[in-house]
XYZ file of C-alpha atoms in Angstrom:
631
model
C -5.217 56.705 43.598
C -1.667 55.269 43.676
C 0.440 56.442 40.742
C 1.335 53.726 38.237
C 4.402 55.599 36.938
C 7.616 55.985 38.933
C 10.539 57.920 37.448
C 9.002 57.676 33.980
C 8.666 53.869 34.148
C 5.536 51.767 34.577
C 5.292 50.372 38.114
C 3.898 46.897 37.394
C 3.143 46.178 41.057
C 1.141 49.408 41.315
C -0.727 48.560 38.098
C -1.659 45.101 39.374
C -2.904 46.551 42.660
C -5.621 48.440 40.733
C -7.048 45.283 39.093
C -8.579 42.733 41.536
C -8.784 40.034 38.858
C -4.986 39.918 38.548
C -4.697 38.279 41.959
C -5.804 35.013 40.329
C -3.388 32.422 38.921
C -4.363 33.276 35.370
C -2.674 35.164 32.540
C -5.213 37.349 30.707
C -4.369 37.866 27.030
C -7.831 38.838 25.774
C -8.577 41.689 23.404
C -10.449 44.844 24.369
C -13.724 42.951 24.842
C -12.090 40.981 27.670
C -10.346 43.864 29.407
C -9.969 43.617 33.163
C -11.757 46.249 35.235
C -10.296 48.791 37.639
C -11.189 48.353 41.302
C -12.345 51.991 41.376
C -14.634 51.321 38.399
C -16.074 48.271 40.172
C -16.682 50.348 43.307
C -18.266 53.095 41.213
C -20.746 50.622 39.688
C -21.602 49.185 43.101
C -22.082 52.642 44.630
C -24.270 53.804 41.765
C -26.546 50.766 41.943
C -26.744 50.917 45.744
C -27.330 54.666 46.097
C -28.426 56.368 42.849
C -30.101 53.795 40.589
C -33.049 56.030 39.632
C -34.469 57.854 36.612
C -32.119 60.519 35.241
C -33.032 64.199 35.395
C -35.580 63.689 38.161
C -36.124 66.742 40.364
C -35.495 65.039 43.734
C -32.063 64.865 45.370
C -31.106 61.263 44.455
C -32.207 61.821 40.842
C -30.021 64.921 40.605
C -27.018 62.974 41.991
C -27.569 60.224 39.411
C -27.777 62.785 36.611
C -24.613 64.484 37.851
C -22.657 61.180 37.837
C -23.936 60.383 34.352
C -22.966 63.816 33.007
C -19.540 63.552 34.648
C -19.039 60.285 32.797
C -19.869 61.931 29.468
C -17.525 64.828 30.177
C -14.719 62.434 31.125
C -15.210 60.399 27.928
C -15.078 63.543 25.820
C -11.990 64.793 27.668
C -10.279 61.435 27.222
C -10.798 61.644 23.450
C -10.120 65.371 23.155
C -13.670 65.942 21.893
C -16.677 68.034 22.823
C -19.550 66.451 24.758
C -21.983 66.951 21.862
C -19.615 65.082 19.507
C -19.689 61.721 21.262
C -22.181 58.963 21.918
C -21.740 56.118 24.412
C -23.141 52.669 23.691
C -22.816 49.015 24.677
C -20.251 48.147 21.990
C -18.460 49.507 18.942
C -20.349 47.049 16.730
C -23.684 48.438 17.934
C -22.607 52.051 17.509
C -21.375 51.403 13.946
C -24.675 49.674 13.145
C -26.555 52.730 14.413
C -24.236 55.032 12.480
C -24.800 53.170 9.188
C -28.588 53.411 9.645
C -28.339 57.125 10.360
C -26.338 57.630 7.147
C -28.628 55.417 5.062
C -30.949 58.121 3.752
C -28.228 60.712 3.080
C -26.244 58.691 0.480
C -27.322 59.200 -3.152
C -28.277 56.085 -5.133
C -24.975 55.902 -7.054
C -22.751 56.374 -3.976
C -19.685 54.237 -3.286
C -18.477 52.760 0.009
C -14.876 51.627 0.508
C -14.159 49.020 3.221
C -10.763 47.794 4.330
C -10.189 44.067 3.817
C -8.104 43.816 7.015
C -10.711 45.419 9.281
C -12.522 43.960 12.251
C -16.010 42.767 11.356
C -17.469 45.551 13.524
C -16.487 48.135 10.891
C -17.394 45.989 7.875
C -20.739 44.220 8.329
C -22.807 47.390 8.866
C -21.522 48.995 5.663
C -21.855 45.798 3.623
C -25.470 45.538 4.821
C -26.115 49.187 3.936
C -24.666 48.732 0.424
C -27.015 45.790 -0.194
C -30.105 47.566 1.162
C -29.447 50.751 -0.815
C -27.831 49.010 -3.821
C -24.644 51.042 -3.371
C -21.297 50.122 -4.914
C -18.912 48.449 -2.444
C -15.147 48.561 -3.015
C -12.514 46.634 -1.032
C -9.365 48.357 0.126
C -6.416 45.947 0.343
C -2.725 46.590 1.149
C -0.234 46.610 -1.708
C -0.668 43.640 -4.072
C 2.804 44.238 -5.543
C 4.524 43.811 -2.192
C 2.797 41.166 0.022
C 5.183 41.953 2.874
C 3.789 45.505 3.162
C 0.713 45.079 5.370
C -0.091 48.757 5.774
C -3.109 50.743 4.593
C -1.796 53.938 3.001
C -3.115 56.922 1.082
C -1.200 55.542 -1.917
C -3.058 52.212 -2.036
C -6.362 53.958 -1.225
C -6.114 56.658 -3.905
C -6.999 54.425 -6.923
C -10.286 53.464 -5.226
C -11.472 57.020 -4.552
C -13.848 58.819 -6.881
C -16.251 61.733 -6.779
C -18.967 59.217 -5.836
C -17.145 58.057 -2.677
C -19.246 58.791 0.415
C -17.763 56.491 3.084
C -14.300 54.986 3.710
C -13.788 52.584 6.654
C -10.613 51.200 8.237
C -8.988 50.384 11.562
C -6.420 52.537 13.326
C -4.611 49.281 14.152
C -5.180 45.962 12.452
C -6.430 43.735 15.260
C -4.732 40.767 13.535
C -1.464 42.242 12.276
C -0.855 44.988 14.829
C -0.049 47.470 12.059
C -0.603 51.134 12.987
C -2.002 53.111 10.073
C -1.388 56.824 9.507
C -4.988 57.937 10.030
C -4.187 61.658 9.642
C -2.708 61.092 6.178
C -5.601 58.811 5.182
C -8.160 61.346 6.453
C -6.524 64.139 4.444
C -6.772 61.984 1.320
C -10.435 61.064 1.939
C -11.452 64.644 2.646
C -10.234 65.740 -0.767
C -13.515 64.243 -2.012
C -16.402 66.641 -1.202
C -18.851 65.027 1.244
C -16.702 61.907 1.843
C -16.503 60.627 5.429
C -13.843 58.439 7.096
C -15.030 55.919 9.727
C -12.180 54.537 11.864
C -12.390 51.604 14.275
C -10.048 52.355 17.191
C -10.907 49.515 19.572
C -7.533 47.774 19.096
C -5.668 51.079 19.489
C -7.298 52.394 22.659
C -5.825 49.860 25.114
C -2.257 50.612 24.020
C -1.824 54.257 23.075
C -3.250 57.660 23.929
C -6.418 58.351 21.920
C -7.479 61.570 20.298
C -11.024 61.480 18.932
C -11.061 57.676 18.959
C -13.222 54.792 20.102
C -12.779 53.910 23.780
C -13.083 50.365 25.137
C -10.592 49.539 27.880
C -9.961 49.690 31.665
C -13.659 49.998 32.442
C -16.552 47.596 31.814
C -17.584 46.733 28.251
C -18.649 50.105 26.938
C -17.829 52.025 23.777
C -17.602 55.642 22.625
C -18.058 56.918 19.087
C -16.928 60.344 17.922
C -18.355 62.209 14.933
C -17.328 65.712 13.923
C -19.948 68.412 13.545
C -19.474 68.316 9.774
C -20.133 64.577 9.610
C -23.215 64.929 11.797
C -24.920 67.184 9.253
C -25.750 64.163 7.089
C -27.015 61.955 9.932
C -30.700 61.209 10.410
C -31.777 60.849 14.021
C -32.639 57.346 15.248
C -33.906 58.677 18.585
C -37.410 59.326 19.895
C -39.484 61.860 17.964
C -39.711 64.206 20.940
C -35.907 64.638 20.991
C -36.072 67.672 18.731
C -33.972 69.269 17.704
C -31.489 66.378 17.740
C -28.541 68.666 18.331
C -26.045 66.159 19.783
C -24.611 62.918 18.480
C -26.010 61.123 21.530
C -29.610 62.102 20.796
C -29.178 60.963 17.189
C -27.577 57.563 17.715
C -27.786 56.203 21.252
C -31.430 54.978 21.207
C -32.172 55.986 24.796
C -29.507 56.447 27.440
C -26.424 54.250 27.795
C -26.026 52.145 30.926
C -26.046 54.745 33.712
C -23.725 52.924 36.107
C -21.176 52.121 33.384
C -21.015 55.679 32.098
C -20.441 56.794 35.689
C -17.201 54.745 35.862
C -15.393 56.720 33.161
C -14.024 59.442 35.502
C -12.247 56.702 37.511
C -10.514 55.619 34.290
C -9.106 59.103 33.757
C -8.022 59.202 37.409
C -6.060 55.954 36.871
C -3.813 57.697 34.331
C -2.820 60.332 36.879
C -2.187 64.050 36.372
C 0.119 63.501 33.355
C -1.681 61.134 30.962
C 0.971 61.514 28.277
C 3.664 60.291 30.684
C 1.523 57.312 31.686
C 0.809 56.347 28.068
C 4.505 56.648 27.248
C 5.391 54.347 30.156
C 2.751 51.820 29.035
C 4.105 51.829 25.476
C 7.701 51.334 26.659
C 6.717 48.448 28.947
C 4.711 46.756 26.176
C 7.655 46.927 23.807
C 9.882 45.202 26.372
C 7.376 42.394 26.824
C 6.837 42.056 23.070
C 10.568 41.810 22.444
C 10.581 38.506 24.363
C 7.901 37.059 22.074
C 9.368 38.518 18.887
C 12.870 37.300 19.657
C 11.448 33.809 20.121
C 9.366 33.963 16.914
C 12.285 35.292 14.867
C 14.313 32.219 15.811
C 11.605 29.819 14.634
C 12.322 28.503 11.149
C 8.776 27.165 10.781
C 7.184 30.631 11.025
C 6.674 32.713 7.893
C 7.834 36.218 8.833
C 6.786 39.354 6.983
C 9.007 42.417 7.009
C 7.440 45.240 8.978
C 7.500 48.437 6.952
C 5.007 50.341 9.057
C 4.890 51.206 12.741
C 3.163 48.547 14.798
C 2.377 47.862 18.403
C 3.683 44.315 17.945
C 7.008 45.395 16.459
C 10.575 45.317 17.655
C 11.495 48.946 17.015
C 15.034 48.860 18.366
C 14.155 50.575 21.629
C 15.981 49.823 24.867
C 15.064 46.308 25.977
C 16.639 46.346 29.432
C 14.363 44.265 31.636
C 13.253 45.129 35.125
C 13.664 42.571 37.904
C 10.023 41.489 37.542
C 10.257 41.290 33.749
C 13.471 39.271 34.116
C 11.672 36.787 36.377
C 8.803 36.524 33.886
C 11.283 35.945 31.072
C 12.969 33.123 33.013
C 9.600 31.520 33.708
C 8.631 31.870 30.054
C 11.934 30.278 29.019
C 11.562 27.323 31.391
C 7.994 26.680 30.226
C 9.037 26.715 26.576
C 11.994 24.411 27.241
C 9.653 21.971 28.973
C 7.206 22.145 26.069
C 10.021 21.656 23.568
C 11.415 18.642 25.425
C 7.998 17.055 25.747
C 7.215 17.575 22.061
C 10.600 16.164 21.017
C 10.147 13.097 23.218
C 6.664 12.495 21.823
C 7.950 13.016 18.290
C 10.819 10.552 18.721
C 8.895 7.911 20.662
C 5.450 8.081 19.072
C 5.392 10.057 15.819
C 8.467 8.587 14.195
C 7.783 6.183 11.361
C 8.078 3.419 12.238
C 6.961 4.079 15.808
C 10.224 3.610 17.750
C 8.513 2.976 21.084
C 6.253 0.272 19.705
C 9.109 -1.173 17.689
C 11.361 -1.319 20.767
C 8.668 -3.057 22.820
C 8.079 -5.598 20.071
C 11.783 -6.323 19.714
C 12.154 -6.640 23.490
C 9.234 -9.063 23.688
C 10.646 -10.999 20.743
C 14.067 -11.373 22.406
C 12.587 -12.445 25.738
C 9.763 -14.491 24.253
C 11.246 -17.882 25.356
C 11.708 -16.565 28.907
C 8.205 -15.068 29.015
C 6.667 -18.342 27.808
C 8.814 -20.338 30.203
C 7.700 -18.196 33.170
C 4.077 -18.492 32.065
C 4.308 -22.297 32.131
C 6.369 -22.543 35.323
C 4.845 -19.960 37.661
C 1.409 -19.416 39.166
C 0.900 -15.964 37.670
C -2.352 -15.281 39.558
C -0.664 -15.426 42.966
C 2.375 -13.625 41.529
C 0.228 -10.700 40.375
C -1.471 -10.566 43.797
C 1.909 -10.494 45.551
C 3.161 -7.794 43.146
C 0.079 -5.680 43.828
C 0.609 -5.994 47.573
C 4.237 -4.925 47.187
C 3.272 -1.902 45.061
C 0.626 -0.849 47.602
C 3.197 -0.951 50.425
C 5.738 0.855 48.271
C 3.311 3.699 47.530
C 2.278 3.933 51.171
C 5.938 4.337 52.090
C 6.993 6.670 49.281
C 3.976 8.998 49.144
C 4.228 11.313 52.126
C 1.158 12.166 54.152
C 1.837 15.764 55.150
C -0.639 15.569 58.016
C 0.905 12.450 59.607
C 4.519 12.128 58.434
C 7.241 14.749 58.742
C 10.180 12.536 57.752
C 10.871 11.147 54.331
C 11.617 7.397 54.049
C 15.242 6.316 54.291
C 17.172 3.618 52.466
C 16.733 1.491 55.573
C 12.933 1.813 55.285
C 13.049 0.475 51.758
C 15.321 -2.386 52.856
C 12.691 -3.361 55.461
C 10.056 -3.226 52.729
C 12.060 -5.673 50.609
C 12.548 -7.955 53.597
C 8.811 -7.964 54.215
C 8.089 -9.161 50.697
C 11.132 -11.362 50.177
C 9.122 -14.556 50.777
C 6.876 -13.864 47.777
C 9.939 -13.296 45.603
C 11.467 -16.536 46.936
C 8.276 -18.413 46.069
C 8.351 -16.933 42.566
C 12.011 -17.878 42.027
C 11.474 -21.362 43.517
C 8.575 -22.056 41.167
C 10.516 -20.752 38.175
C 13.590 -22.901 38.922
C 11.651 -26.013 39.934
C 9.203 -26.048 37.056
C 11.276 -24.314 34.383
C 14.369 -26.407 33.761
C 15.344 -24.377 30.693
C 14.983 -21.122 32.640
C 17.283 -22.487 35.321
C 19.946 -23.390 32.789
C 19.692 -20.041 30.964
C 20.203 -18.001 34.123
C 22.968 -20.336 35.314
C 24.875 -19.715 32.081
C 24.133 -15.962 32.246
C 25.448 -15.700 35.836
C 28.687 -17.507 34.956
C 29.195 -15.257 31.923
C 28.525 -12.094 33.977
C 30.981 -13.142 36.693
C 33.642 -13.925 34.096
C 33.435 -10.371 32.787
C 34.490 -8.924 36.143
C 36.925 -11.644 37.245
C 40.419 -10.582 38.316
C 43.221 -12.974 37.536
C 44.961 -12.211 40.823
C 44.268 -10.106 43.870
C 45.918 -6.718 43.522
C 46.780 -4.214 46.210
C 45.011 -0.833 46.162
C 48.224 1.000 45.313
C 48.783 -1.279 42.330
C 45.227 -0.666 41.143
C 45.897 3.084 41.230
C 49.066 2.609 39.214
C 47.188 0.885 36.393
C 43.821 2.583 36.838
C 43.920 4.281 33.424
C 44.162 0.963 31.570
C 45.364 1.412 27.964
C 45.947 5.104 28.619
C 48.393 4.604 31.494
C 51.496 4.785 29.297
C 50.138 7.823 27.431
C 49.429 9.642 30.688
C 52.867 8.784 32.042
C 54.340 10.196 28.847
C 52.386 13.459 29.228
C 53.545 13.851 32.823
C 57.191 13.005 32.010
C 57.353 15.924 29.565
C 56.583 18.432 32.337
C 59.160 20.240 34.425
C 59.899 18.907 37.894
C 57.990 21.712 39.618
C 54.889 21.113 37.452
C 55.160 17.367 38.039
C 55.129 17.905 41.781
C 52.110 20.212 41.465
C 49.908 17.740 39.596
C 51.111 14.691 41.556
C 50.093 16.464 44.748
C 46.648 17.239 43.304
C 46.185 13.706 41.959
C 47.176 12.131 45.268
C 44.708 14.380 47.071
C 41.944 13.491 44.635
C 42.738 9.766 44.931
C 42.354 10.104 48.704
C 38.981 11.781 48.123
C 37.803 8.890 45.910
C 39.019 6.324 48.463
C 37.058 8.150 51.169
C 33.917 8.043 49.044
C 34.382 4.327 48.361
C 34.912 3.649 52.063
C 31.821 5.676 52.945
C 29.706 3.726 50.472
C 31.030 0.446 51.868
C 30.472 1.418 55.511
C 27.013 2.793 54.892
C 25.871 -0.356 53.127
C 27.235 -2.532 55.944
C 25.370 -0.440 58.519
C 22.137 -0.904 56.606
C 22.712 -4.659 56.292
C 23.654 -5.037 59.960
C 20.599 -3.044 61.029
C 18.312 -5.176 58.852
C 19.775 -8.434 60.241
C 19.313 -7.432 63.870
C 15.819 -6.758 65.165
C 17.086 -4.665 68.070
C 19.001 -2.441 65.617
C 16.051 -1.762 63.340
C 15.663 1.695 64.837
C 19.345 2.513 64.351
C 19.804 5.866 62.662
C 22.054 5.569 59.635
C 24.378 8.551 59.544
C 27.198 9.360 57.183
C 27.800 10.892 53.809
C 26.145 9.797 50.564
C 27.779 7.000 48.635
C 30.073 7.511 45.680
C 27.513 7.488 42.921
C 25.017 9.731 44.737
C 27.812 12.116 45.607
C 29.003 12.323 42.015
C 25.447 12.893 40.833
C 24.950 15.657 43.387
C 28.253 17.185 42.358
C 27.141 17.381 38.717
C 23.867 19.022 39.751
C 25.595 21.524 42.032
C 28.129 22.486 39.348
C 25.576 22.935 36.538
C 25.421 26.560 35.375
C 21.960 28.184 35.396
C 20.628 31.633 34.572
C 21.214 34.680 36.815
C 18.625 35.534 39.443
C 18.601 39.208 38.499
C 19.121 41.363 35.436
C 22.834 41.760 34.768
C 23.715 39.289 37.507
C 26.320 36.565 37.342
C 25.375 33.050 36.258
C 24.560 30.753 39.177
C 25.142 27.050 39.724
C 22.868 24.307 40.964
C 24.550 24.507 44.359
C 23.540 28.138 44.824
C 21.173 28.596 47.790
C 18.641 30.578 45.712
C 18.522 27.752 43.145
C 18.083 25.097 45.833
C 15.310 27.122 47.454
C 13.506 27.645 44.144
C 13.702 23.967 43.173
C 12.693 22.621 46.596
C 9.011 23.110 45.772
C 6.567 20.281 45.131
C 4.165 20.230 42.171
C 1.393 21.596 44.392
C 3.547 24.594 45.338
C 4.416 23.364 48.844
C 7.834 22.641 50.282
C 8.536 18.914 50.853
C 9.467 17.564 54.249
C 13.060 18.100 55.315
C 15.400 15.297 54.326
C 17.904 14.301 57.005
C 19.636 16.725 59.283
C 20.394 19.235 56.573
C 24.128 19.101 57.302
C 26.624 19.688 54.528
C 28.445 16.738 53.005
C 31.595 16.179 55.038
C 33.859 14.929 52.227
C 34.890 17.681 49.851
C 36.537 17.069 46.455
C 40.029 18.431 46.086
C 40.925 20.896 43.350
C 42.382 19.548 40.092
C 42.645 22.785 38.089
C 46.381 22.415 37.491
C 45.971 18.831 36.269
C 43.356 19.937 33.764
C 45.458 22.892 32.659
C 48.769 21.076 32.258
C 47.812 17.695 30.822
C 44.136 18.190 29.863
C 44.746 19.170 26.184
C 47.218 16.319 25.676
C 44.860 13.849 27.324
C 42.053 14.935 24.980
C 44.306 14.282 21.962
C 45.169 10.813 23.285
C 41.489 10.006 23.756
C 40.750 11.029 20.175
C 43.645 8.911 18.939
C 42.393 5.898 20.878
C 38.841 6.335 19.585
C 40.037 6.672 15.982
C 42.199 3.555 16.269
C 39.277 1.547 17.664
C 37.097 2.677 14.764
C 39.673 1.435 12.258
C 39.825 -1.946 13.973
């Protein structure tokens, strides 16, 4: 079997290779009852049922093989727990074994005996003893962590001691609270219990076994759902046998409690579990514990930052505890952390949007829609009276159908994404319906016509230039009210610094002019192609327009997380980021867009401009904003 520990660290890839279920797109966070099963354990079950599924202890060859596999399973379970074979019993679940144990103890407890149960236990180690106390009319006491300090969630000898008496016969608790994750000092508790003559301690270790090495503990992980119960020879002296009458003398715990044999094929898988841990089980358990702490630190760091979570101080060791150990993440853990972060950011954004739009009182979304409808109510009513809405809706539906057919790629038929020119042709195809709509609105809605006439004149007035200005003159006054302030900032610089920033600014102005020219030329090509039928197949080349370029520039310059532990921050333009984001929602890569060539126009550097006049420019902006507020 492949080792799961390399250089003292848990090899996650090797671990996953042993569990077939982990190939699914599912994260398993179940407790011990939902543990995933080793491939070797699965094969062991299949082999047993195919080759040796017969009565145990039969004299023929197959029967002897079956018995040998079963006995090997018992020996492996005992070895795993550091117990003797006659001190363990294997059953279908811990709950069942505890129920059997309580029945076996029933006749040995005197009438005035006392049972102490932990209030933070799993029900498996509570219900059986509560039932026994009712049947035998025994006194039941509840063991609760410190009432004086609610933040101390640990069961201790100190908070147990006041409950103990000479009548105490049974004390129950968990090794780890399956809710709180608190690890209790079982050795210290056992020493305290055993000060009472005849008192027995019953510990539920199901939540402990999957995470730490066990020593005389309940087993319930890595194999199928099966459980092991240990009882010392001293404790067994007071047990009555629940087995068949012919099992005499009942000299092992199994013959006293198991009620016939445990599942043969499941018991036979236990040796494969020991094999999984390799030759040095302590090293493997240590690697598992270290890896768990790294994963838990991600969750705990997140929870500690949440103000809406009531945190209790952890005064006792716990599996779910940030114990200050080294939290350096492996490459795989780093990738998981990034994925976890992105998922939580998406959840946070979605919840905030829903909260703002829908849960705010009053509902802002509904309020905005109502106000919008109220403002445009005259126009809506005018359109309703002037236009044949039935045909308008039909035309709109036809346009939407064509739009979806164009925009939604069929991976089996189309390898090229639609271009701007394709969408222009789509608009041309449906322009008649829009003309009909506008004609009806203007012909039948006189008020609508006047409203939009006034609106168009007002809009044009906002952008009117008093006189035609040359491009160089526009550059000279491009900063508007800030032009004089900027000139003042530049005039204060030395001649050499002035020349430096003027050179950069001129270069950047050339870059902006090139973008503007590109946008203009590209639009004209699209228009010319749409006006000429023979040019409809013309391929529109060239760089993106100004606004698309600026948008792409912002995306490419956005800083994102490193790709590896300790790596440098990346930007949106990084190839690894582009490759990771070029994935559709179904996990596939979309069709290639264009030729894939780099943008030909590159922005010039303006670092010196930002360094020399940036701080002064920021002060001028603040001054201008403050003066506008006062006005």
